[in-house]
Amino acid sequence: MKIAFYCNNLDEKYQLALYSSVSQRACELGIDLICIQQERLVREFPALVSFPSKNFVDVDGIILLSSVLMDEKKQQSVKGLIEVFKDRPFVSLSAELDGYPSIVIKTENSMQDLMNHLLNEHHYKRFIFLGGPPDHPDNVVREKIFRTSIEKASAKDPQIKADFLYGQFNEYQGMTVFAKYIEEHPDESADVIVCANDNMAIGVTRIISSINDGKWQNCAVTGFDDISRARFVQPSLTTIRQPIKQMGITAVNTIYDILNGKKPELVQSVDSTLKIRNSCGCSYEWNDFK
C-alpha cells in the first residue's frame, strides 16, 4: 500500500509537523509514503502543469494538506489534482473538501476563549488583527471570531477599536507587514496584536524587540497553531494549539480504512485549545510541554 502526502512546502514548520505525524503513523501501519511539495514542483519542474500525472506518481490513495493548498491563488491546483487522480481515494487534512473525507479543526471556541482572555482579563482596548490572505479558509474563520468579539465589546466600550492587516502565513510577512504599519502610524500604537498564525506572530515579536520605541515595548502578541518555536521564543507565545499529531494520525487511519473497504465519516473534527503563556501579558504560564 502506498499513499502520497501533498503539501506546499516542508520548509514551513506547520507543514513539516503534520508531515512528520503522517509519516510516523504510515510507518506503524506498514504504508509506503511519498511527499509531493507544490512549491518545489513549480521551481524544479516548471513545465509541469500544477501536479504530476498518475504515471509520475503511482499511489493507492492521497492525503491533501488542503489548508495550505486552497487559498485564492491555488484553488485550480487542487481541482486539477482531483481531476488527475479522480479514481483514487482522497482525504483532506486541515480543511473541508466538499464530497471527500475531511479532517477539520474546531477553532471557533478556542478563538473565542482567546478573545475573552484579552478583553476580559487584560482589558485591552487597541487591537490589531494580522491575518493571512483574506480569502484563505483558516483566516476567514479566525477573523470572523475576532471581528464579532470586537464589535460586541466596542458596543459597550467605544474605546475598544481594531485595525486589520493582511499578509502571507510566514515570519517574513509578519515582520514586513507590521514594520510597514509602524512606519505609517508613527504616533500610534496598539495594546495587542492578534496574529492568525504563529509564524507571523514570531515575526511581529522580532520587530518589537528590535525597535527602540517605548510605545510598542509592552504590546502583547498572540498566535495560532502552537508550533514548536512558540514555547521557546521570548516571551513565550500565547497561542491556540492545533492537535497536529492527532490530525496526522486520523488522516492516515482514514485513508487506510478506505483502502481496506471501510466507509469513514465524511467530516471528522478535532478540538483546538488555548495555551496561555507570556506574550499576551500574563506573568504566569498555563503551559505544558506534551
C-alpha positions as CSV (number, residue, x, y, z in Angstrom):
1,M,0.0,0.0,0.0
2,K,1.4,3.4,-1.0
3,I,0.0,6.9,-0.3
4,A,1.0,10.4,-1.3
5,F,1.1,13.4,1.0
6,Y,0.5,16.7,-1.0
7,C,1.6,19.9,0.7
8,N,3.0,23.3,-0.3
9,N,6.5,23.5,1.3
10,L,8.1,21.4,4.1
11,D,10.4,24.4,4.9
12,E,7.4,25.7,6.9
13,K,7.1,24.4,10.4
14,Y,3.4,23.7,10.5
15,Q,3.5,21.6,7.3
16,L,6.6,19.8,8.4
17,A,5.0,18.9,11.8
18,L,1.9,17.5,10.0
19,Y,4.1,15.5,7.6
20,S,6.1,14.1,10.5
21,S,2.9,12.9,12.2
22,V,1.6,11.4,8.9
23,S,4.9,9.7,8.3
24,Q,5.1,8.1,11.7
25,R,1.6,6.7,11.6
26,A,2.1,5.4,8.0
27,C,5.3,3.6,9.1
28,E,3.4,2.0,12.0
29,L,0.8,0.7,9.6
30,G,3.3,-0.5,7.0
31,I,2.3,2.0,4.4
32,D,4.8,3.4,1.9
33,L,4.6,7.2,1.9
34,I,5.8,9.8,-0.6
35,C,5.6,13.6,-0.2
36,I,4.9,16.0,-3.1
37,Q,5.6,19.7,-2.5
38,Q,3.8,22.1,-4.8
39,E,6.4,24.9,-4.5
40,R,9.3,22.6,-5.2
41,L,7.5,21.1,-8.2
42,V,6.9,24.6,-9.7
43,R,10.5,25.5,-9.0
44,E,12.2,22.4,-10.3
45,F,9.7,21.2,-13.0
46,P,8.3,24.5,-14.4
47,A,7.0,22.6,-17.5
48,L,4.5,20.6,-15.3
49,V,1.0,22.0,-15.0
50,S,0.3,22.1,-11.3
51,F,0.9,18.5,-10.2
52,P,2.4,15.4,-11.9
53,S,0.3,12.8,-13.6
54,K,-0.7,9.4,-12.4
55,N,2.2,7.9,-14.5
56,F,4.6,10.0,-12.5
57,V,3.1,9.3,-9.1
58,D,1.7,5.7,-8.7
59,V,-0.2,5.6,-5.4
60,D,-3.3,4.0,-3.9
61,G,-4.5,7.0,-2.0
62,I,-3.8,10.7,-1.3
63,I,-3.8,12.9,1.7
64,L,-4.1,16.6,0.8
65,L,-2.9,19.2,3.2
66,S,-5.8,21.4,1.9
67,S,-5.4,24.3,4.3
68,V,-2.2,25.3,2.5
69,L,-3.4,24.4,-1.0
70,M,-6.8,26.0,-1.1
71,D,-6.1,29.8,-0.9
72,E,-7.4,32.0,-3.6
73,K,-4.3,31.5,-5.7
74,K,-4.2,27.7,-5.6
75,Q,-7.8,26.6,-6.0
76,Q,-7.2,25.5,-9.5
77,S,-4.3,23.3,-8.4
78,V,-6.5,21.4,-6.0
79,K,-9.2,21.0,-8.7
80,G,-6.6,19.9,-11.2
81,L,-5.1,17.4,-8.8
82,I,-8.5,15.8,-8.1
83,E,-9.2,15.6,-11.8
84,V,-5.9,13.9,-12.5
85,F,-6.4,11.4,-9.6
86,K,-10.2,11.2,-9.6
87,D,-10.2,7.4,-9.4
88,R,-8.0,7.4,-6.2
89,P,-9.3,7.9,-2.7
90,F,-8.7,11.3,-1.2
91,V,-8.5,12.5,2.4
92,S,-8.4,16.3,3.0
93,L,-6.4,17.3,6.0
94,S,-7.0,20.6,7.9
95,A,-9.8,21.9,5.7
96,E,-13.1,20.6,4.5
97,L,-13.2,19.4,0.9
98,D,-16.7,19.0,-0.4
99,G,-17.6,15.4,-1.1
100,Y,-14.4,14.0,0.3
101,P,-13.5,12.7,3.8
102,S,-12.0,15.6,5.6
103,I,-10.2,16.1,8.9
104,V,-11.0,19.6,10.2
105,I,-10.1,21.6,13.3
106,K,-12.7,23.2,15.6
107,T,-11.3,26.7,16.1
108,E,-14.3,28.8,17.0
109,N,-14.4,28.0,20.7
110,S,-10.7,28.3,21.3
111,M,-10.5,31.6,19.3
112,Q,-13.4,32.9,21.4
113,D,-11.5,31.9,24.5
114,L,-8.5,33.9,23.4
115,M,-10.6,37.0,22.7
116,N,-12.4,36.7,26.0
117,H,-9.0,36.4,27.7
118,L,-7.6,39.6,26.0
119,L,-10.8,41.6,26.6
120,N,-11.9,40.5,30.0
121,E,-8.7,39.5,31.7
122,H,-6.3,42.1,30.3
123,H,-8.9,44.7,29.4
124,Y,-7.1,45.7,26.2
125,K,-8.6,48.5,24.1
126,R,-6.5,48.9,21.0
127,F,-6.3,45.7,18.8
128,I,-4.6,44.8,15.5
129,F,-5.5,41.7,13.6
130,L,-2.7,40.4,11.4
131,G,-4.2,37.9,9.1
132,G,-3.1,35.7,6.2
133,P,-4.7,36.0,2.8
134,P,-8.2,37.4,3.4
135,D,-10.0,34.6,1.5
136,H,-8.0,31.8,3.0
137,P,-10.4,29.4,4.8
138,D,-8.4,29.5,8.0
139,N,-8.1,33.2,8.0
140,V,-11.8,33.7,7.4
141,V,-12.8,31.7,10.5
142,R,-10.3,33.3,12.8
143,E,-11.0,36.8,11.6
144,K,-14.8,36.3,11.9
145,I,-14.5,35.4,15.6
146,F,-12.1,38.4,16.1
147,R,-14.5,40.8,14.4
148,T,-17.5,39.6,16.2
149,S,-15.8,39.9,19.6
150,I,-14.5,43.4,18.9
151,E,-18.0,44.5,17.6
152,K,-19.7,43.3,20.8
153,A,-17.1,44.7,23.1
154,S,-17.0,48.1,21.4
155,A,-20.8,48.4,21.6
156,K,-20.3,48.5,25.4
157,D,-17.0,50.4,25.3
158,P,-16.3,52.7,22.3
159,Q,-12.6,52.9,23.2
160,I,-12.2,49.3,22.0
161,K,-11.0,49.5,18.4
162,A,-9.2,47.4,15.8
163,D,-7.1,47.7,12.7
164,F,-6.7,44.9,10.1
165,L,-3.6,43.9,8.3
166,Y,-3.0,41.0,5.9
167,G,-0.1,39.1,4.5
168,Q,1.0,35.5,4.0
169,F,1.3,32.9,6.7
170,N,5.1,33.3,7.2
171,E,7.5,35.0,9.6
172,Y,8.9,37.3,6.9
173,Q,5.4,38.7,6.1
174,G,4.8,39.1,9.8
175,M,7.9,41.3,10.0
176,T,7.4,43.3,6.8
177,V,3.7,44.0,7.2
178,F,4.0,45.0,10.8
179,A,7.1,47.1,10.2
180,K,5.2,49.0,7.4
181,Y,2.3,49.6,9.8
182,I,4.7,51.2,12.4
183,E,6.2,53.4,9.7
184,E,2.8,54.6,8.5
185,H,1.5,55.1,12.0
186,P,4.4,56.7,13.9
187,D,2.2,58.3,16.6
188,E,0.0,55.3,17.2
189,S,0.5,52.0,19.0
190,A,-1.6,49.0,20.0
191,D,-2.2,47.1,23.2
192,V,-2.2,43.7,21.4
193,I,-1.6,42.2,18.0
194,V,-3.7,39.1,17.3
195,C,-1.9,37.1,14.6
196,A,-3.6,34.4,12.5
197,N,-0.7,32.0,12.9
198,D,2.5,31.6,15.0
199,N,4.9,32.3,12.2
200,M,3.5,35.8,11.7
201,A,3.4,36.3,15.5
202,I,7.1,35.4,15.8
203,G,7.9,37.9,13.1
204,V,6.0,40.6,14.9
205,T,7.8,39.9,18.2
206,R,11.2,40.2,16.4
207,I,10.2,43.7,15.1
208,I,9.0,44.8,18.6
209,S,12.3,43.6,20.2
210,S,14.4,45.3,17.5
211,I,12.9,48.8,17.7
212,N,13.7,51.5,20.2
213,D,10.2,52.7,20.7
214,G,8.6,52.8,24.1
215,K,5.1,52.9,22.7
216,W,5.4,49.3,21.4
217,Q,7.6,47.7,24.0
218,N,4.7,46.4,26.1
219,C,2.5,45.4,23.2
220,A,1.1,41.9,23.6
221,V,1.2,39.4,20.8
222,T,-0.7,36.2,20.2
223,G,-0.5,33.4,17.6
224,F,-2.3,30.3,16.3
225,D,-1.1,26.7,15.7
226,D,1.4,26.2,18.6
227,I,4.4,25.3,16.5
228,S,7.4,24.1,18.5
229,R,9.1,27.5,18.5
230,A,6.1,29.1,20.1
231,R,7.2,27.8,23.6
232,F,10.7,28.9,23.3
233,V,10.6,32.4,21.8
234,Q,10.9,35.3,24.3
235,P,8.3,36.0,25.6
236,S,6.8,32.5,25.2
237,L,3.9,32.8,22.8
238,T,0.2,32.7,23.9
239,T,-1.4,30.8,21.1
240,I,-4.1,28.2,20.1
241,R,-2.8,24.7,19.8
242,Q,-3.9,22.6,16.9
243,P,-3.6,18.9,17.7
244,I,-1.1,18.3,14.9
245,K,-0.2,14.7,15.9
246,Q,-3.8,13.7,16.3
247,M,-4.6,15.2,12.9
248,G,-1.9,13.3,11.1
249,I,-2.8,10.0,12.8
250,T,-6.5,10.5,11.9
251,A,-5.7,11.3,8.3
252,V,-3.6,8.1,7.8
253,N,-6.1,6.0,9.7
254,T,-8.9,7.3,7.4
255,I,-7.1,6.6,4.1
256,Y,-6.1,3.2,5.5
257,D,-9.7,2.4,6.3
258,I,-10.9,3.5,2.9
259,L,-8.3,1.3,1.1
260,N,-9.5,-1.6,3.2
261,G,-13.1,-1.2,2.1
262,K,-14.4,0.8,5.1
263,K,-16.5,3.9,4.8
264,P,-15.4,6.7,7.1
265,E,-17.3,9.7,8.3
266,L,-17.3,12.4,5.7
267,V,-16.1,15.1,8.2
268,Q,-14.1,14.3,11.4
269,S,-13.4,17.2,13.8
270,V,-10.7,17.6,16.4
271,D,-10.6,20.3,19.0
272,S,-8.0,23.1,19.4
273,T,-7.2,24.6,22.8
274,L,-6.0,28.0,24.1
275,K,-2.4,28.0,25.5
276,I,-1.8,30.9,27.8
277,R,1.9,31.9,28.1
278,N,3.7,35.2,28.5
279,S,3.3,37.1,25.2
280,C,-0.3,38.1,26.0
281,G,0.9,40.0,29.1
282,C,0.4,37.2,31.6
283,S,3.2,36.8,34.2
284,Y,2.5,33.1,34.5
285,E,2.1,30.2,32.1
286,W,-0.6,27.7,31.7
287,N,1.9,25.7,29.6
288,D,2.5,22.1,29.2
289,F,5.3,20.5,27.2
290,K,3.5,17.4,26.0
